[in-house]
């Protein structure tokens, strides 16, 4: 009824700019007939109508149906169009109560917005302040046909139970509760906007998409830490993690013993602490070494200006004040995978020291260390390719006016700090 009323009003107010989309979830035997009814009404109103069938995946039926519905909307919406939905005041109040029962925070209790701007989608809900009684009254005056989904009264579903069982009990005691609960959602929206402004400042101070500076994070209050961690873990997902999951991240990873190799798996990502930073990693990045196909030895031939791709990243051969002899250009060089136990005499440093120590000093992330390769000629170490640049080794091949590989982009999309002979 509410959606059909919306169709009639939109056809009157925006007759040439309105399109109707009917989503057939295929969960009811009558769903095809309902689509036919909508199409006939749209024809009478001279509104173009699309009927889109969707497949609802297994799981929480209400949530999966909602996800399938919005995915279908986005398939048909053009960049300049706004999705107009018929949610009303009782829908809003029900949403607030259901989210309260699930332990939602400020963002959850903010519920639905009249104008909801999302990534690639803008939603307008013009009925959000209207009661169902008003909608019924207007619908009777217009006298159009409509259908009622029987699941709206099936108390097996949480929203229907809230509407059919709980509603009258609360309203008998608190007659104005629907408007009051809906008003709470607007107060929560104001609060959420203020918190979002604080969050953005905190994010700029200590976080990027894939890492958080834990020393900077520790300067915030406990509440601001939880707020930032919750938003950061959410990433591009639809919902934030639970309060309990954020606590686990703090206790099991952030506050774990310094020598603990703690990892927490949340949705599609793994959360790992290294030194004083927290990282968000995909499975492929964290376990790249196990899936690695880096050759133990390979032949290399370099020329000035050449771009080369090695395990540690993309490099370019460039002339340098101090570098490898031009005589090595075009000559066969060998690239050897690090095995462990190697020593390196870095140019500008005194004596040989374990390559492992150089890696630790450069703070190369543990899950990227398998990409380190050694460049040699005639069993002489020329340098080391690492995710933080090329490390020039001391040898008879180093001279003024030479060349070096220069890092263009590393293999991990993290900090591209160099580690050259003059540091």
Short mmCIF file of C-alpha atoms in Angstrom, two decimals:
data_model
loop_
_atom_site.label_atom_id
_atom_site.label_comp_id
_atom_site.label_asym_id
_atom_site.label_seq_id
_atom_site.Cartn_x
_atom_site.Cartn_y
_atom_site.Cartn_z
CA UNK A 1 0.00 0.00 0.00
CA UNK A 2 2.67 2.53 0.98
CA UNK A 3 4.76 1.81 -2.14
CA UNK A 4 1.68 2.07 -4.38
CA UNK A 5 0.76 5.41 -2.80
CA UNK A 6 4.31 6.59 -3.45
CA UNK A 7 3.98 5.56 -7.10
CA UNK A 8 0.79 7.60 -7.49
CA UNK A 9 2.20 10.70 -5.83
CA UNK A 10 5.48 10.57 -7.76
CA UNK A 11 3.60 10.23 -11.05
CA UNK A 12 1.70 13.43 -10.16
CA UNK A 13 4.67 15.45 -8.93
CA UNK A 14 7.35 14.21 -11.36
CA UNK A 15 5.35 12.74 -14.27
CA UNK A 16 8.19 12.71 -16.80
CA UNK A 17 11.02 11.76 -14.43
CA UNK A 18 9.56 8.81 -12.55
CA UNK A 19 10.32 5.12 -13.22
CA UNK A 20 9.04 2.15 -11.20
CA UNK A 21 11.12 -0.91 -10.29
CA UNK A 22 9.36 -3.97 -8.90
CA UNK A 23 11.70 -6.48 -7.25
CA UNK A 24 10.38 -10.03 -7.34
CA UNK A 25 12.16 -11.95 -4.59
CA UNK A 26 10.42 -15.15 -5.76
CA UNK A 27 9.65 -16.06 -2.15
CA UNK A 28 5.84 -16.04 -2.52
CA UNK A 29 3.67 -17.97 -4.96
CA UNK A 30 1.77 -14.78 -5.78
CA UNK A 31 4.87 -12.64 -6.43
CA UNK A 32 4.51 -12.79 -10.23
CA UNK A 33 0.86 -11.69 -10.01
CA UNK A 34 1.88 -8.82 -7.73
CA UNK A 35 4.37 -7.70 -10.33
CA UNK A 36 1.62 -7.75 -12.97
CA UNK A 37 -0.56 -5.56 -10.74
CA UNK A 38 2.25 -3.04 -10.29
CA UNK A 39 2.88 -3.01 -14.03
CA UNK A 40 -0.80 -2.35 -14.80
CA UNK A 41 -0.94 0.50 -12.29
CA UNK A 42 2.22 1.99 -13.80
CA UNK A 43 0.69 1.80 -17.29
CA UNK A 44 -2.40 3.65 -16.09
CA UNK A 45 -0.17 6.34 -14.57
CA UNK A 46 2.05 6.38 -17.70
CA UNK A 47 5.13 5.47 -15.67
CA UNK A 48 7.76 3.13 -17.18
CA UNK A 49 8.03 -0.04 -15.09
CA UNK A 50 10.78 -2.64 -14.71
CA UNK A 51 10.16 -6.06 -13.18
CA UNK A 52 13.38 -7.57 -11.84
CA UNK A 53 13.55 -11.10 -10.44
CA UNK A 54 16.27 -11.76 -7.86
CA UNK A 55 17.62 -14.82 -6.11
CA UNK A 56 17.72 -14.59 -2.34
CA UNK A 57 20.71 -16.45 -0.90
CA UNK A 58 20.48 -18.74 2.12
CA UNK A 59 20.95 -17.30 5.59
CA UNK A 60 19.07 -14.54 7.37
CA UNK A 61 16.12 -14.21 4.99
CA UNK A 62 15.30 -10.58 5.79
CA UNK A 63 18.92 -9.47 5.45
CA UNK A 64 19.61 -11.52 2.30
CA UNK A 65 16.41 -10.27 0.63
CA UNK A 66 17.36 -6.68 1.44
CA UNK A 67 20.84 -7.18 -0.01
CA UNK A 68 19.46 -8.76 -3.20
CA UNK A 69 16.93 -5.93 -3.53
CA UNK A 70 19.48 -3.14 -3.29
CA UNK A 71 21.85 -4.88 -5.69
CA UNK A 72 18.99 -5.03 -8.20
CA UNK A 73 18.19 -1.35 -7.69
CA UNK A 74 21.77 -0.40 -8.45
CA UNK A 75 21.72 -2.39 -11.68
CA UNK A 76 18.99 -0.14 -13.05
CA UNK A 77 19.71 3.26 -11.46
CA UNK A 78 21.47 5.80 -13.63
CA UNK A 79 24.06 8.18 -12.19
CA UNK A 80 21.68 11.17 -12.06
CA UNK A 81 18.73 9.25 -10.57
CA UNK A 82 17.54 9.01 -6.95
CA UNK A 83 15.99 5.89 -5.46
CA UNK A 84 12.70 6.87 -3.76
CA UNK A 85 11.40 4.46 -1.10
CA UNK A 86 8.14 4.40 0.87
CA UNK A 87 9.46 3.76 4.39
CA UNK A 88 7.23 5.52 6.92
CA UNK A 89 7.34 6.48 10.59
CA UNK A 90 6.37 3.04 11.92
CA UNK A 91 9.08 1.45 9.77
CA UNK A 92 11.56 3.86 11.33
CA UNK A 93 10.42 3.16 14.89
CA UNK A 94 10.53 -0.60 14.28
CA UNK A 95 14.06 -0.30 12.92
CA UNK A 96 15.21 1.60 16.02
CA UNK A 97 13.68 -0.99 18.38
CA UNK A 98 15.10 -3.97 16.49
CA UNK A 99 18.56 -2.43 16.42
CA UNK A 100 18.29 -1.58 20.11
CA UNK A 101 17.47 -5.22 20.85
CA UNK A 102 20.56 -6.29 18.89
CA UNK A 103 22.83 -3.99 20.92
CA UNK A 104 23.46 -1.38 18.22
CA UNK A 105 25.37 1.82 18.91
CA UNK A 106 24.77 5.38 17.78
CA UNK A 107 25.03 4.65 14.06
CA UNK A 108 22.60 1.75 14.30
CA UNK A 109 20.06 3.73 16.34
CA UNK A 110 20.26 6.57 13.81
CA UNK A 111 18.31 4.13 11.61
CA UNK A 112 17.08 5.42 8.24
CA UNK A 113 17.70 8.91 6.88
CA UNK A 114 15.34 10.96 4.74
CA UNK A 115 18.18 11.70 2.35
CA UNK A 116 20.67 8.86 2.42
CA UNK A 117 23.76 9.41 0.25
CA UNK A 118 25.79 6.24 -0.17
CA UNK A 119 28.60 5.19 -2.47
CA UNK A 120 27.02 5.08 -5.91
CA UNK A 121 23.48 5.44 -4.54
CA UNK A 122 21.25 8.24 -3.20
CA UNK A 123 17.99 7.35 -1.43
CA UNK A 124 15.05 9.63 -0.67
CA UNK A 125 12.38 8.58 1.86
CA UNK A 126 9.64 11.25 1.71
CA UNK A 127 7.20 9.32 3.97
CA UNK A 128 9.54 8.93 6.92
CA UNK A 129 7.59 11.38 9.11
CA UNK A 130 4.18 10.03 8.06
CA UNK A 131 2.24 7.59 10.22
CA UNK A 132 0.72 4.47 8.70
CA UNK A 133 -2.73 5.87 9.55
CA UNK A 134 -2.11 8.86 7.25
CA UNK A 135 -0.91 6.58 4.47
CA UNK A 136 -4.03 4.38 4.81
CA UNK A 137 -6.27 7.44 4.74
CA UNK A 138 -4.69 8.83 1.57
CA UNK A 139 -4.70 5.41 -0.11
CA UNK A 140 -8.44 5.01 0.55
CA UNK A 141 -9.10 8.44 -0.93
CA UNK A 142 -7.20 7.56 -4.11
CA UNK A 143 -8.87 4.15 -4.27
CA UNK A 144 -6.10 2.18 -5.98
CA UNK A 145 -5.56 -1.59 -5.78
CA UNK A 146 -2.69 -2.98 -3.72
CA UNK A 147 -1.50 -6.24 -2.22
CA UNK A 148 -0.35 -7.16 1.27
CA UNK A 149 2.65 -9.44 1.63
CA UNK A 150 1.63 -12.22 4.08
CA UNK A 151 5.14 -12.21 5.57
CA UNK A 152 4.29 -8.76 6.99
CA UNK A 153 2.15 -10.65 9.53
CA UNK A 154 4.32 -13.74 9.96
CA UNK A 155 5.69 -13.41 13.49
CA UNK A 156 8.47 -15.86 12.64
CA UNK A 157 10.26 -12.77 11.32
CA UNK A 158 11.56 -10.22 13.82
CA UNK A 159 10.01 -7.17 12.19
CA UNK A 160 6.60 -8.80 11.86
CA UNK A 161 6.77 -9.94 15.51
CA UNK A 162 7.63 -6.40 16.56
CA UNK A 163 4.68 -5.07 14.55
CA UNK A 164 2.09 -7.74 15.41
CA UNK A 165 2.95 -8.62 19.02
CA UNK A 166 5.06 -5.94 20.69
CA UNK A 167 3.62 -2.82 19.10
CA UNK A 168 0.17 -2.80 20.73
CA UNK A 169 1.63 -3.66 24.13
CA UNK A 170 3.97 -0.66 24.11
CA UNK A 171 1.52 1.70 22.46
CA UNK A 172 -1.16 0.93 25.05
CA UNK A 173 1.17 2.18 27.76
CA UNK A 174 2.87 4.92 25.71
CA UNK A 175 0.40 6.21 23.08
CA UNK A 176 2.94 8.58 21.49
CA UNK A 177 5.78 6.08 21.48
CA UNK A 178 6.01 5.77 17.67
CA UNK A 179 6.74 9.45 17.15
CA UNK A 180 9.01 9.50 20.20
CA UNK A 181 11.09 6.56 18.98
CA UNK A 182 11.32 8.07 15.50
CA UNK A 183 12.48 11.34 17.09
CA UNK A 184 15.20 9.42 18.91
CA UNK A 185 16.54 8.29 15.52
CA UNK A 186 16.94 11.92 14.45
CA UNK A 187 18.77 12.76 17.69
CA UNK A 188 21.05 9.79 17.04
CA UNK A 189 21.66 11.05 13.49
CA UNK A 190 22.86 14.37 14.92
CA UNK A 191 25.10 12.52 17.36
CA UNK A 192 26.42 10.26 14.60
CA UNK A 193 27.32 13.30 12.50
CA UNK A 194 29.29 14.83 15.38
CA UNK A 195 31.08 11.52 16.01
CA UNK A 196 31.86 11.22 12.30
CA UNK A 197 33.61 14.61 12.39
CA UNK A 198 35.72 13.46 15.35
CA UNK A 199 36.39 10.14 13.63
CA UNK A 200 37.66 11.79 10.45
CA UNK A 201 40.17 13.87 12.44
CA UNK A 202 41.32 10.80 14.39
CA UNK A 203 41.64 8.81 11.16
CA UNK A 204 43.81 11.47 9.53
CA UNK A 205 46.00 11.56 12.62
CA UNK A 206 46.83 7.88 12.95
CA UNK A 207 45.26 5.66 10.26
CA UNK A 208 45.33 4.78 6.58
CA UNK A 209 43.19 2.21 4.80
CA UNK A 210 45.54 -0.65 5.73
CA UNK A 211 47.37 0.38 8.88
CA UNK A 212 47.01 2.19 12.21
CA UNK A 213 49.79 3.86 14.19
CA UNK A 214 49.28 2.35 17.66
CA UNK A 215 51.34 4.99 19.47
CA UNK A 216 49.12 7.70 18.01
CA UNK A 217 46.00 5.65 18.76
CA UNK A 218 47.03 5.27 22.40
CA UNK A 219 46.79 9.05 22.87
CA UNK A 220 42.99 8.88 22.45
CA UNK A 221 40.44 8.01 25.12
CA UNK A 222 39.24 4.40 25.26
CA UNK A 223 35.95 5.42 23.62
CA UNK A 224 37.67 7.16 20.71
CA UNK A 225 39.98 4.17 20.24
CA UNK A 226 36.98 1.83 19.97
CA UNK A 227 35.23 4.23 17.60
CA UNK A 228 38.21 4.41 15.26
CA UNK A 229 38.92 0.68 15.36
CA UNK A 230 35.27 -0.12 14.66
CA UNK A 231 35.14 2.17 11.61
CA UNK A 232 38.55 1.02 10.36
CA UNK A 233 37.68 -2.68 10.58
CA UNK A 234 34.35 -2.01 8.82
CA UNK A 235 36.22 -0.70 5.78
CA UNK A 236 33.96 -1.09 2.74
CA UNK A 237 31.66 -3.61 4.45
CA UNK A 238 28.04 -2.73 5.09
CA UNK A 239 28.14 -3.11 8.86
CA UNK A 240 30.58 -2.37 11.63
CA UNK A 241 32.01 -5.24 13.70
CA UNK A 242 30.37 -6.07 17.00
CA UNK A 243 31.53 -4.47 20.24
CA UNK A 244 32.88 -7.86 21.33
CA UNK A 245 34.93 -8.22 18.14
CA UNK A 246 36.55 -4.81 18.65
CA UNK A 247 37.42 -5.84 22.21
CA UNK A 248 39.00 -9.06 20.91
CA UNK A 249 41.09 -7.03 18.47
CA UNK A 250 42.34 -4.89 21.33
CA UNK A 251 43.01 -7.70 23.79
CA UNK A 252 44.28 -10.43 21.45
CA UNK A 253 46.31 -8.36 18.99
CA UNK A 254 46.99 -4.77 20.05
CA UNK A 255 47.70 -5.56 23.72
CA UNK A 256 49.31 -8.96 23.13
CA UNK A 257 52.86 -9.56 24.38
CA UNK A 258 55.54 -7.90 22.20
CA UNK A 259 56.91 -11.25 21.03
CA UNK A 260 53.49 -12.74 20.30
CA UNK A 261 52.62 -13.29 16.64
CA UNK A 262 48.96 -12.53 17.21
CA UNK A 263 46.54 -12.55 14.29
CA UNK A 264 42.76 -12.07 14.28
CA UNK A 265 40.60 -13.03 11.31
CA UNK A 266 37.54 -10.79 10.79
CA UNK A 267 35.46 -11.27 7.65
CA UNK A 268 37.79 -11.20 4.63
CA UNK A 269 40.83 -9.74 6.41
CA UNK A 270 43.51 -10.62 8.92
CA UNK A 271 44.61 -8.11 11.56
CA UNK A 272 48.28 -8.29 12.56
CA UNK A 273 50.45 -6.14 14.82
CA UNK A 274 54.05 -5.48 13.88
CA UNK A 275 56.23 -3.13 15.92
CA UNK A 276 53.91 -0.24 16.84
CA UNK A 277 51.46 -0.59 13.98
CA UNK A 278 48.32 -2.59 13.29
CA UNK A 279 47.88 -3.91 9.75
CA UNK A 280 44.87 -5.12 7.79
CA UNK A 281 45.89 -7.88 5.35
CA UNK A 282 44.21 -10.15 2.86
CA UNK A 283 44.84 -13.89 3.02
CA UNK A 284 46.95 -13.71 -0.15
CA UNK A 285 49.26 -11.06 1.31
CA UNK A 286 49.65 -12.62 4.76
CA UNK A 287 50.36 -16.09 3.39
CA UNK A 288 52.10 -15.03 0.18
CA UNK A 289 55.31 -16.88 1.07
CA UNK A 290 53.48 -20.23 1.11
CA UNK A 291 52.05 -19.49 -2.33
CA UNK A 292 55.25 -17.96 -3.70
CA UNK A 293 56.73 -19.15 -6.99
CA UNK A 294 59.92 -17.05 -6.87
CA UNK A 295 62.75 -18.81 -8.70
CA UNK A 296 65.85 -19.70 -6.70
CA UNK A 297 68.09 -18.29 -9.45
CA UNK A 298 67.33 -16.29 -12.60
CA UNK A 299 69.41 -14.42 -15.20
CA UNK A 300 69.06 -10.64 -15.57
CA UNK A 301 70.18 -8.15 -18.23
CA UNK A 302 69.80 -4.42 -17.52
CA UNK A 303 69.99 -1.19 -19.51
CA UNK A 304 69.57 2.47 -18.43
CA UNK A 305 65.90 3.50 -18.38
CA UNK A 306 64.68 -0.09 -18.30
CA UNK A 307 61.77 -0.99 -16.02
CA UNK A 308 62.17 -4.30 -14.24
CA UNK A 309 59.75 -6.33 -12.14
CA UNK A 310 61.18 -8.40 -9.31
CA UNK A 311 59.47 -10.03 -6.34
CA UNK A 312 59.97 -6.93 -4.15
CA UNK A 313 58.32 -4.57 -6.62
CA UNK A 314 58.82 -2.52 -9.76
CA UNK A 315 62.20 -0.81 -10.29
CA UNK A 316 63.78 1.41 -12.94
CA UNK A 317 67.46 1.32 -13.90
CA UNK A 318 68.74 4.88 -13.47
CA UNK A 319 72.09 6.68 -13.48
CA UNK A 320 73.32 7.60 -10.01
CA UNK A 321 76.21 9.59 -8.53
CA UNK A 322 77.35 6.40 -6.81
CA UNK A 323 76.32 3.08 -8.29
CA UNK A 324 77.27 -0.06 -10.16
CA UNK A 325 79.73 0.08 -13.03
CA UNK A 326 78.29 0.79 -16.50
CA UNK A 327 80.34 -2.21 -17.66
CA UNK A 328 77.70 -4.42 -16.03
CA UNK A 329 74.96 -3.06 -18.28
CA UNK A 330 73.88 -5.66 -20.82
CA UNK A 331 75.92 -8.31 -19.05
CA UNK A 332 74.38 -11.42 -17.53
CA UNK A 333 73.70 -10.89 -13.83
CA UNK A 334 72.13 -13.41 -11.50
CA UNK A 335 69.19 -12.83 -9.19
CA UNK A 336 69.20 -15.21 -6.22
CA UNK A 337 66.36 -15.85 -3.79
CA UNK A 338 67.34 -15.22 -0.17
CA UNK A 339 67.82 -18.49 1.71
CA UNK A 340 68.89 -17.20 5.14
CA UNK A 341 72.30 -16.81 6.73
CA UNK A 342 73.65 -14.37 4.10
CA UNK A 343 75.84 -11.42 5.06
CA UNK A 344 76.05 -8.06 3.35
CA UNK A 345 78.57 -5.21 3.37
CA UNK A 346 76.36 -2.22 2.69
CA UNK A 347 78.08 0.58 0.79
CA UNK A 348 79.00 3.35 3.23
CA UNK A 349 78.88 1.03 6.24
CA UNK A 350 81.78 -0.62 8.07
CA UNK A 351 82.17 -4.39 7.78
CA UNK A 352 79.84 -7.24 6.95
CA UNK A 353 76.72 -7.90 8.92
CA UNK A 354 73.89 -10.43 8.67
CA UNK A 355 71.33 -9.62 5.98
CA UNK A 356 68.69 -10.61 8.54
CA UNK A 357 69.85 -7.75 10.78
CA UNK A 358 69.63 -5.29 7.87
CA UNK A 359 66.09 -6.49 7.18
CA UNK A 360 65.12 -6.01 10.82
CA UNK A 361 66.70 -2.54 10.99
CA UNK A 362 64.80 -1.52 7.86
CA UNK A 363 61.61 -2.82 9.53
CA UNK A 364 60.54 -4.78 6.49
CA UNK A 365 57.20 -6.35 7.23
CA UNK A 366 57.51 -10.08 7.99
CA UNK A 367 55.00 -11.11 5.31
CA UNK A 368 57.07 -9.30 2.64
CA UNK A 369 60.51 -10.65 3.54
CA UNK A 370 60.24 -13.64 1.22
CA UNK A 371 60.41 -11.16 -1.72
CA UNK A 372 64.01 -10.18 -0.94
CA UNK A 373 66.45 -11.19 -3.71
CA UNK A 374 70.21 -10.78 -4.09
CA UNK A 375 71.86 -9.46 -7.26
CA UNK A 376 75.28 -11.05 -7.98
CA UNK A 377 77.89 -11.36 -10.70
CA UNK A 378 80.71 -13.92 -10.60
CA UNK A 379 79.75 -14.77 -6.99
CA UNK A 380 80.14 -11.10 -5.96
CA UNK A 381 77.15 -9.53 -4.20
CA UNK A 382 76.14 -6.31 -6.00
CA UNK A 383 73.15 -5.44 -3.89
CA UNK A 384 69.79 -6.56 -2.56
CA UNK A 385 66.29 -5.94 -3.88
CA UNK A 386 63.88 -5.26 -1.02
CA UNK A 387 60.33 -3.83 -0.72
CA UNK A 388 61.99 -0.64 0.55
CA UNK A 389 64.42 -0.20 -2.30
CA UNK A 390 67.71 -1.49 -3.66
CA UNK A 391 70.50 -1.82 -1.10
CA UNK A 392 73.87 -1.24 -2.75
CA UNK A 393 76.60 -3.60 -1.52
CA UNK A 394 80.27 -2.63 -1.22
CA UNK A 395 82.28 -4.24 -4.05
CA UNK A 396 84.86 -3.49 -6.72
CA UNK A 397 81.98 -2.82 -9.10
CA UNK A 398 80.85 0.34 -7.25
CA UNK A 399 82.04 3.60 -8.82
CA UNK A 400 81.11 7.24 -9.44
CA UNK A 401 78.77 7.78 -12.36
CA UNK A 402 77.29 4.34 -12.03
CA UNK A 403 73.71 3.09 -11.96
CA UNK A 404 71.23 1.58 -9.53
CA UNK A 405 67.74 0.10 -9.64
CA UNK A 406 65.33 2.69 -8.18
CA UNK A 407 62.07 1.56 -6.56
CA UNK A 408 58.96 2.70 -8.41
CA UNK A 409 56.31 0.70 -6.51
CA UNK A 410 56.72 -2.01 -3.91
CA UNK A 411 54.94 -5.34 -3.63
CA UNK A 412 52.89 -4.48 -0.55
CA UNK A 413 51.41 -1.00 -1.13
CA UNK A 414 52.74 0.05 2.25
CA UNK A 415 55.38 2.68 3.04
CA UNK A 416 58.00 3.03 0.33
CA UNK A 417 60.82 4.08 2.62
CA UNK A 418 64.24 3.72 1.03
CA UNK A 419 67.29 2.11 2.64
CA UNK A 420 70.21 3.35 0.58
CA UNK A 421 73.91 3.67 1.30
CA UNK A 422 73.64 7.24 2.65
CA UNK A 423 71.08 6.49 5.42
#
